[in-house]
Tab-separated table of C-alpha atoms in Angstrom:
chain	number	residue	atom	x	y	z
E	226	MET	CA	195.902	47.295	58.900
E	227	SER	CA	193.286	46.097	56.496
E	228	ALA	CA	193.949	46.077	52.578
E	229	ILE	CA	191.389	48.526	51.822
E	230	LYS	CA	193.040	51.056	54.158
E	231	TYR	CA	196.326	50.471	53.178
E	232	ILE	CA	195.415	51.020	49.410
E	233	ARG	CA	193.773	54.382	50.289
E	234	GLN	CA	197.107	55.513	52.032
E	235	ASN	CA	199.157	54.181	49.427
E	236	LYS	CA	196.954	54.577	46.259
E	237	GLU	CA	199.563	57.219	44.555
E	238	TRP	CA	202.213	54.563	44.754
E	239	ILE	CA	200.388	51.485	43.979
E	240	PHE	CA	198.480	52.951	41.160
E	241	SER	CA	201.537	54.723	39.640
E	242	GLY	CA	203.843	53.255	36.899
E	243	ILE	CA	206.538	51.999	39.479
E	244	GLY	CA	203.695	50.335	41.270
E	245	SER	CA	202.322	48.695	38.012
E	246	THR	CA	205.828	47.596	37.173
E	247	VAL	CA	206.449	46.002	40.254
E	248	PHE	CA	203.256	44.121	39.878
E	249	VAL	CA	203.917	42.910	36.459
E	250	VAL	CA	207.400	41.857	37.087
E	251	LEU	CA	206.429	39.700	40.132
E	252	TYR	CA	203.596	38.276	38.026
E	253	GLU	CA	206.007	37.277	35.146
E	254	ILE	CA	208.631	35.635	37.640
E	255	SER	CA	205.790	33.682	38.802
E	256	LYS	CA	205.082	32.108	35.512
E	257	GLU	CA	206.969	28.976	34.298
E	258	LYS	CA	209.125	31.085	31.893
E	259	GLY	CA	210.584	33.029	34.782
E	260	PHE	CA	212.797	35.949	33.974
E	261	GLN	CA	212.835	35.648	30.192
E	262	ASN	CA	209.828	38.188	29.454
E	263	ILE	CA	210.602	40.719	32.077
E	264	ILE	CA	212.256	43.374	29.930
E	265	GLY	CA	208.920	43.971	28.173
E	266	PRO	CA	206.840	44.674	31.383
E	267	ILE	CA	209.688	47.038	32.586
E	268	ALA	CA	209.670	48.917	29.427
E	269	VAL	CA	205.849	49.422	29.578
E	270	GLY	CA	206.096	50.321	33.570
E	271	THR	CA	208.548	52.875	32.500
E	272	VAL	CA	206.277	54.580	30.092
E	273	LEU	CA	203.397	54.257	32.833
E	274	VAL	CA	205.593	56.065	35.405
E	275	PHE	CA	205.805	59.172	33.271
E	276	ILE	CA	202.205	58.974	32.320
E	277	SER	CA	201.186	58.672	35.788
E	278	ASN	CA	203.578	61.312	37.207
E	279	ILE	CA	201.980	63.782	34.554
E	280	ILE	CA	198.516	62.776	35.561
E	281	PHE	CA	199.154	63.674	39.238
E	282	GLN	CA	201.025	66.748	38.753
E	283	LEU	CA	197.921	67.843	36.492
E	284	ILE	CA	195.481	66.740	39.224
E	285	GLY	CA	197.603	68.657	41.744
E	286	PHE	CA	197.408	71.763	39.648
E	287	LEU	CA	193.649	71.502	38.893
E	288	LYS	CA	193.131	71.086	42.467
E	289	ARG	CA	194.915	74.647	43.265
E	290	LYS	CA	192.324	77.088	44.736
E	291	ASP	CA	193.804	80.024	42.711
E	292	PHE	CA	193.508	77.991	39.177
E	293	TYR	CA	190.322	79.821	38.249
E	294	VAL	CA	192.335	83.240	38.889
E	295	TYR	CA	195.017	81.624	36.709
E	296	LEU	CA	192.548	80.574	33.978
E	297	LYS	CA	190.879	83.956	34.236
E	298	SER	CA	194.108	86.102	33.762
E	299	ILE	CA	195.360	83.812	30.919
E	300	VAL	CA	192.136	84.336	28.998
E	301	ARG	CA	192.439	88.216	29.797
E	302	GLU	CA	196.005	88.189	28.692
E	303	PHE	CA	194.943	86.387	25.200
E	304	LEU	CA	192.215	89.159	24.662
E	305	ASP	CA	194.284	92.017	25.590
E	306	LEU	CA	196.992	90.442	23.127
E	307	ILE	CA	194.533	90.483	20.389
E	308	GLN	CA	193.313	93.948	21.089
E	309	GLY	CA	196.724	95.133	21.313
E	310	ASP	CA	196.660	96.363	24.843
E	311	ARG	CA	200.630	96.918	25.635
E	312	LYS	CA	200.073	97.387	29.162
E	313	THR	CA	199.353	93.648	29.774
E	314	TYR	CA	202.968	93.045	29.553
E	315	VAL	CA	205.479	93.542	32.216
E	316	LYS	CA	208.537	95.541	30.883
E	317	THR	CA	211.135	93.405	32.386
E	318	LYS	CA	213.905	90.856	31.405
E	319	TYR	CA	211.645	88.086	32.506
E	320	LYS	CA	208.117	86.950	31.504
E	321	TYR	CA	205.763	86.347	34.282
E	322	ASN	CA	202.635	84.185	34.665
E	323	SER	CA	200.036	84.557	37.293
E	324	PHE	CA	201.750	82.758	40.232
E	325	ASP	CA	205.146	84.466	39.459
E	326	LEU	CA	203.394	87.978	39.492
E	327	HIS	CA	201.785	86.947	42.903
E	328	GLU	CA	205.348	86.184	44.446
E	329	GLU	CA	206.850	89.508	42.719
E	330	TYR	CA	203.660	91.498	44.740
E	331	TYR	CA	204.650	89.330	47.884
E	332	ASN	CA	208.295	90.171	47.708
E	333	LEU	CA	207.519	93.901	47.229
E	334	SER	CA	205.087	94.314	49.980
E	335	GLU	CA	207.798	92.423	52.100
E	336	LEU	CA	210.468	94.819	50.940
E	337	LEU	CA	208.319	97.993	51.601
E	338	ASN	CA	207.411	96.614	54.970
E	339	ASP	CA	210.939	95.842	56.070
E	340	PHE	CA	212.040	99.367	54.667
E	341	VAL	CA	209.627	101.376	56.414
E	342	CYS	CA	209.789	99.648	59.724
E	343	TYR	CA	213.537	99.812	59.462
E	344	ASN	CA	213.511	103.673	58.978
E	345	GLN	CA	210.741	104.287	61.626
E	346	GLY	CA	213.209	103.102	64.261
E	347	LYS	CA	216.277	104.882	62.870
E	348	ILE	CA	214.537	108.028	62.089
E	349	ALA	CA	213.395	108.177	65.789
E	350	SER	CA	216.610	107.476	66.996
E	351	TYR	CA	218.297	110.080	64.531
E	352	SER	CA	216.069	112.584	65.923
E	353	PHE	CA	216.465	111.827	69.622
E	354	GLU	CA	220.247	111.686	69.354
E	355	LEU	CA	220.631	114.855	67.602
E	356	SER	CA	218.163	116.536	70.034
E	357	GLU	CA	220.416	115.475	72.815
E	358	LEU	CA	223.719	116.768	71.086
E	359	HIS	CA	221.801	119.907	70.458
E	360	LYS	CA	221.046	120.239	74.025
E	361	MET	CA	224.401	120.027	74.912
E	362	VAL	CA	225.234	122.993	72.616
E	363	LYS	CA	222.371	125.039	73.898
E	364	ASN	CA	223.253	124.343	77.819
E	365	GLU	CA	226.847	125.481	77.152
E	366	LEU	CA	226.044	128.344	75.344
E	367	ASN	CA	223.500	129.616	77.845
E	368	SER	CA	225.881	128.648	80.698
E	369	ASP	CA	227.176	131.460	82.863
E	370	ASN	CA	230.586	130.186	82.896
E	371	ARG	CA	230.529	129.356	79.125
E	372	ASP	CA	233.594	127.145	78.099
E	373	LEU	CA	234.316	127.821	74.219
E	374	ASN	CA	236.512	124.630	74.106
E	375	LYS	CA	233.730	122.463	75.210
E	376	LEU	CA	231.208	124.537	73.151
E	377	LYS	CA	233.462	123.901	69.879
E	378	GLU	CA	233.639	120.280	70.714
E	379	TYR	CA	229.606	119.895	71.169
E	380	CYS	CA	229.247	121.831	67.948
E	381	ILE	CA	231.482	119.381	66.152
E	382	ASN	CA	230.118	116.494	67.588
E	383	LEU	CA	226.652	117.406	66.491
E	384	MET	CA	227.755	118.089	63.045
E	385	ASN	CA	229.673	115.143	62.647
E	386	TYR	CA	227.047	112.817	63.730
E	387	SER	CA	224.324	114.343	61.706
E	388	ILE	CA	226.364	113.951	58.528
E	389	ASP	CA	228.102	110.626	59.416
E	390	LYS	CA	224.800	108.897	60.772
E	391	PHE	CA	222.814	109.984	57.414
E	392	LYS	CA	225.435	108.769	55.139
E	393	SER	CA	225.786	105.479	56.840
E	394	GLU	CA	222.020	105.043	57.018
E	395	VAL	CA	221.417	106.032	53.146
E	396	LYS	CA	224.156	103.342	52.561
E	397	TYR	CA	222.335	100.587	54.371
E	398	ASN	CA	219.020	101.477	52.723
E	399	TYR	CA	220.837	101.131	49.150
E	400	ASN	CA	222.497	98.088	49.806
E	401	GLU	CA	219.624	96.427	51.735
E	402	TYR	CA	216.497	98.031	50.133
E	403	VAL	CA	217.292	99.713	46.763
E	404	VAL	CA	219.257	96.506	45.370
E	405	ARG	CA	216.505	94.222	46.661
E	406	TYR	CA	213.975	96.231	44.630
E	407	PHE	CA	216.177	96.260	41.369
E	408	LYS	CA	217.804	92.850	41.613
E	409	ASN	CA	215.687	91.137	39.011
E	410	ARG	CA	215.681	93.837	36.507
E	411	GLY	CA	218.834	93.094	34.967
E	412	GLU	CA	222.497	92.121	35.761
E	413	HIS	CA	223.337	95.707	36.514
E	414	ILE	CA	222.108	97.225	39.563
E	415	PRO	CA	221.632	101.028	39.161
E	416	ARG	CA	223.851	103.562	41.063
E	417	MET	CA	222.374	105.865	43.566
E	418	THR	CA	223.443	109.258	44.800
E	419	VAL	CA	222.229	112.043	47.112
E	420	LYS	CA	222.747	115.563	46.150
E	421	ALA	CA	222.239	118.594	48.519
E	422	VAL	CA	221.347	121.982	46.883
E	423	SER	CA	223.773	124.827	47.995
E	424	LYS	CA	223.535	128.514	47.146
E	425	ASN	CA	223.471	129.740	43.604
E	426	TYR	CA	222.371	126.242	42.379
E	427	GLY	CA	225.681	124.443	43.678
E	428	LEU	CA	225.460	120.730	44.066
E	429	ILE	CA	226.958	118.737	47.066
E	430	ASP	CA	227.502	114.978	47.298
E	431	LEU	CA	225.792	114.043	50.569
E	432	PHE	CA	225.818	110.593	49.379
E	433	ARG	CA	228.026	108.576	46.856
E	434	LEU	CA	228.966	104.867	47.250
E	435	HIS	CA	232.231	105.578	45.001
E	436	LYS	CA	233.666	108.895	44.962
E	437	ARG	CA	235.985	108.877	41.812
E	438	TYR	CA	235.112	111.950	39.606
E	439	PHE	CA	234.530	115.753	40.305
E	440	THR	CA	230.946	116.411	40.869
E	441	ASN	CA	231.404	120.290	42.004
E	442	TYR	CA	229.382	121.700	39.145
E	443	ASN	CA	226.386	123.735	38.858
E	444	ALA	CA	222.895	122.392	38.950
E	445	THR	CA	222.382	124.415	35.763
E	446	GLN	CA	224.503	122.344	33.851
E	447	ASN	CA	222.517	119.527	34.136
E	448	LYS	CA	219.280	119.088	32.137
E	449	GLY	CA	217.624	116.727	34.699
E	450	PHE	CA	218.022	119.463	37.462
E	451	VAL	CA	217.249	122.245	35.440
E	452	HIS	CA	213.850	120.454	34.608
E	453	ILE	CA	213.102	119.791	38.083
E	454	PHE	CA	214.021	123.300	39.205
E	455	SER	CA	211.526	124.723	36.773
E	456	THR	CA	208.555	122.161	37.171
E	457	GLY	CA	209.149	120.524	40.446
E	458	LYS	CA	208.780	117.167	39.080
E	459	TYR	CA	210.840	114.355	38.589
E	460	PHE	CA	213.303	113.943	35.351
E	461	LEU	CA	213.324	110.677	33.471
E	462	CYS	CA	215.558	109.995	30.369
E	463	ASN	CA	215.871	106.263	29.301
E	464	ASN	CA	217.912	106.902	26.387
E	465	ILE	CA	220.698	109.674	27.140
E	466	PRO	CA	222.875	109.115	23.744
E	467	LEU	CA	219.778	109.570	21.637
E	468	ALA	CA	218.438	112.403	23.693
E	469	ALA	CA	222.101	114.067	23.887
E	470	TYR	CA	222.267	113.669	20.222
E	471	ASN	CA	219.109	115.293	19.429
E	472	GLY	CA	219.778	118.055	21.892
E	473	GLY	CA	217.266	117.120	24.521
E	474	TYR	CA	220.046	115.991	27.313
E	475	TYR	CA	223.171	117.749	28.527
E	476	ASN	CA	225.452	117.215	31.623
E	477	ALA	CA	228.639	118.727	32.606
E	478	ARG	CA	230.283	115.146	32.735
E	479	LEU	CA	228.898	114.119	29.315
E	480	LYS	CA	230.740	115.673	25.740
E	481	ASN	CA	227.798	116.149	23.172
E	482	ILE	CA	230.429	116.450	20.302
E	483	GLU	CA	231.534	112.948	21.030
E	484	VAL	CA	228.010	111.531	21.388
E	485	VAL	CA	227.392	112.690	17.742
E	486	LYS	CA	230.056	110.372	16.782
E	487	TYR	CA	229.000	107.673	18.772
E	488	ILE	CA	225.297	107.808	17.199
E	489	ASN	CA	226.845	108.212	13.590
E	490	TYR	CA	228.856	105.296	14.101
E	491	LEU	CA	225.874	103.331	15.309
E	492	LYS	CA	223.871	104.259	12.159
E	493	ALA	CA	226.746	103.706	9.893
E	494	HIS	CA	226.788	100.108	10.950
E	495	ASP	CA	223.309	99.416	11.605
E	496	LEU	CA	223.676	98.802	15.396
E	497	ASP	CA	221.026	99.342	17.768
E	498	GLU	CA	221.740	99.831	21.740
E	499	ASN	CA	221.445	96.081	22.379
E	500	LYS	CA	223.848	95.200	19.363
E	501	ALA	CA	226.336	98.192	20.615
E	502	LYS	CA	226.774	96.555	24.080
E	503	HIS	CA	228.738	93.896	22.245
E	504	ASP	CA	230.608	95.863	19.858
E	505	SER	CA	234.225	96.908	21.224
E	506	THR	CA	234.409	99.997	19.069
E	507	ALA	CA	230.870	101.413	19.893
E	508	LYS	CA	231.609	100.728	23.737
E	509	LYS	CA	234.712	102.508	23.401
E	510	LEU	CA	233.267	105.596	21.660
E	511	TRP	CA	230.539	105.985	24.286
E	512	MET	CA	233.110	105.933	27.004
E	513	ASP	CA	234.902	108.752	25.030
E	514	CYS	CA	231.592	110.642	25.507
E	515	TRP	CA	232.232	111.034	29.203
E	516	VAL	CA	235.035	113.535	31.003
E	517	ASN	CA	237.699	111.216	32.636
E	518	LYS	CA	238.602	113.817	35.248
E	519	GLY	CA	238.912	112.009	38.746
E	520	ILE	CA	240.068	112.973	42.053
E	521	GLU	CA	242.980	111.867	44.612
E	522	ASP	CA	242.939	112.235	48.204
E	523	ASP	CA	239.646	114.371	48.087
E	524	LYS	CA	241.398	117.409	46.179
E	525	ARG	CA	243.944	116.464	43.697
E	526	GLU	CA	242.810	116.152	40.173
E	527	VAL	CA	243.942	113.134	37.889
E	528	LYS	CA	242.953	111.265	34.955
E	529	ILE	CA	240.792	108.116	35.616
E	530	ASP	CA	239.934	105.056	33.464
E	531	LEU	CA	236.191	105.050	33.443
E	532	THR	CA	233.996	101.839	34.066
E	533	PRO	CA	230.845	100.965	31.993
E	534	GLU	CA	228.716	101.805	35.076
E	535	GLU	CA	229.924	105.405	35.016
E	536	CYS	CA	229.168	106.040	31.610
E	537	TYR	CA	225.464	105.443	32.158
E	538	LYS	CA	222.547	105.446	29.483
E	539	SER	CA	219.509	105.726	31.578
E	540	THR	CA	218.860	108.214	34.674
E	541	LEU	CA	216.057	108.973	37.098
E	542	ILE	CA	216.188	111.821	39.386
E	543	ILE	CA	213.640	112.511	42.248
E	544	PRO	CA	213.361	115.691	43.909
E	545	VAL	CA	213.621	115.766	47.841
E	546	THR	CA	211.254	118.463	48.718
E	547	LEU	CA	207.945	119.361	50.773
E	548	ILE	CA	206.253	121.108	48.188
E	549	ASN	CA	203.272	118.876	48.077
E	550	ASN	CA	202.995	117.737	51.688
E	551	GLU	CA	200.456	119.027	54.262
E	552	ILE	CA	202.725	120.691	56.774
E	553	SER	CA	202.365	123.355	59.354
E	554	ASP	CA	202.307	127.115	58.630
E	555	HIS	CA	205.435	127.727	60.876
E	556	LEU	CA	207.291	124.870	59.114
E	557	ARG	CA	206.312	126.120	55.665
E	558	SER	CA	207.152	129.733	56.835
E	559	HIS	CA	210.580	128.820	58.202
E	560	PHE	CA	211.876	127.097	55.070
E	561	GLU	CA	210.102	129.519	52.621
E	562	ILE	CA	207.721	126.993	51.186
E	563	PRO	CA	204.856	128.741	49.261
E	564	LYS	CA	201.388	127.586	49.509
E	565	GLU	CA	199.791	128.460	46.262
E	566	GLU	CA	200.791	127.919	42.782
E	567	LEU	CA	204.642	128.279	42.622
E	568	SER	CA	206.800	130.572	40.318
E	569	GLN	CA	209.999	128.761	38.884
E	570	ASN	CA	212.082	130.556	41.508
E	571	GLU	CA	209.766	129.316	44.381
E	572	ILE	CA	209.893	125.771	43.045
E	573	ALA	CA	213.811	126.019	42.841
E	574	ARG	CA	213.902	127.373	46.484
E	575	SER	CA	211.860	124.737	47.740
E	576	ILE	CA	213.791	121.687	46.377
E	577	TYR	CA	216.738	120.890	48.881
E	578	ALA	CA	218.110	117.682	47.551
E	579	PHE	CA	218.094	115.112	44.840
E	580	LEU	CA	217.697	111.389	45.032
E	581	CYS	CA	219.634	110.250	41.709
E	582	PHE	CA	219.478	106.953	40.067
E	583	ASP	CA	221.350	105.724	36.877
E	584	ASN	CA	222.192	102.605	34.877
E	585	GLN	CA	224.543	101.581	32.167
E	586	ASN	CA	221.732	100.206	30.028
E	587	VAL	CA	218.815	102.156	27.768
E	588	ASN	CA	215.225	101.901	28.740
E	589	TYR	CA	216.079	100.670	32.296
E	590	PHE	CA	213.602	102.364	34.283
E	591	ILE	CA	209.911	101.675	34.181
E	592	GLU	CA	208.237	105.169	34.557
E	593	ASP	CA	204.713	104.411	36.160
E	594	ILE	CA	206.474	102.095	38.680
E	595	ASP	CA	209.908	103.255	39.571
E	596	VAL	CA	208.872	106.737	39.866
E	597	LYS	CA	206.535	105.987	42.589
E	598	ILE	CA	209.117	103.729	44.356
E	599	GLY	CA	211.706	106.610	43.956
E	600	TYR	CA	209.423	109.101	45.779
E	601	LEU	CA	208.849	106.686	48.527
E	602	PHE	CA	212.544	106.340	49.137
E	603	ALA	CA	213.172	109.931	48.527
E	604	ASP	CA	210.293	110.979	51.276
E	605	ILE	CA	211.617	108.273	53.857
E	606	LEU	CA	215.207	109.372	53.376
E	607	SER	CA	214.384	113.039	53.376
E	608	LEU	CA	213.400	112.757	57.330
């Protein structure tokens, strides 16, 4: 190998601080005084190591294809900062630069791709299996030698499969995709429930990870559900304590009288919600705001010790509905979904479930982002 070729292949090492140090040390050894003056060159070489590493890192950074995009985004962020444009900033726990944002977009697109792909197959399988189970019911029902015991068995199989499979798939979607979506938002992942609407605005838990307390209350006892029934749109409350204190939020599990005590304590001790998280008295007062009636064996009422996540401060509720979808007239007629502008009763009748998220921190949800993702989850799960 020629000397020039060797130098080209090893130029970064040769001209780095390490290479310089080696050359200087060898030169000093070759002199008459031998090792006496080695310490100085080593010190100089060490400094050169750091300088050369910085230079090579800088050169590598400047050679990036997206450097122009990065520089452009930094200039824009600076100008937006001067102009006071708050939309420039990502409202999360962490600050992002352009390269981090690219990674976040990549992760989100990958998550949505995985979510839709997984559920495409599961929805197809779900529909097919239900159709086969329903066919067994229909054939037995239309048989000349109808066996009522078999018919009962087929009906139970159909019902159990439809419910159990739905619950297991919602659980998988929560653990695999909802948790992935919120994982960088903070230390506490939001809880998720799916509630169906029964007659006279009653609510039924179709899915809940941990069923510890009674939820058999009417939808009209919750501000979020009332809002959705009257407008057909999502409900978001990012500061439940303050909203309840001002009369803008109510919930069958929340004791608004106790909320007043909690807010008054914060005011008296000059605490905001961030400081309240570290104040033992404030934490106890907030947990006292929630009804602590639980269930045992799915029927017996008992008192329970509430956990912080059960005493949430932010909530997002998405309606599961076909109001705004392009659907056939036959399907619309069957489910009594009106076409034109809806009255309040027609809106309520057209909503058959709720996808609910809540978190124990205030200002947790980002409205212009999380609502769209929430609708995506709700629309896919509704199928």
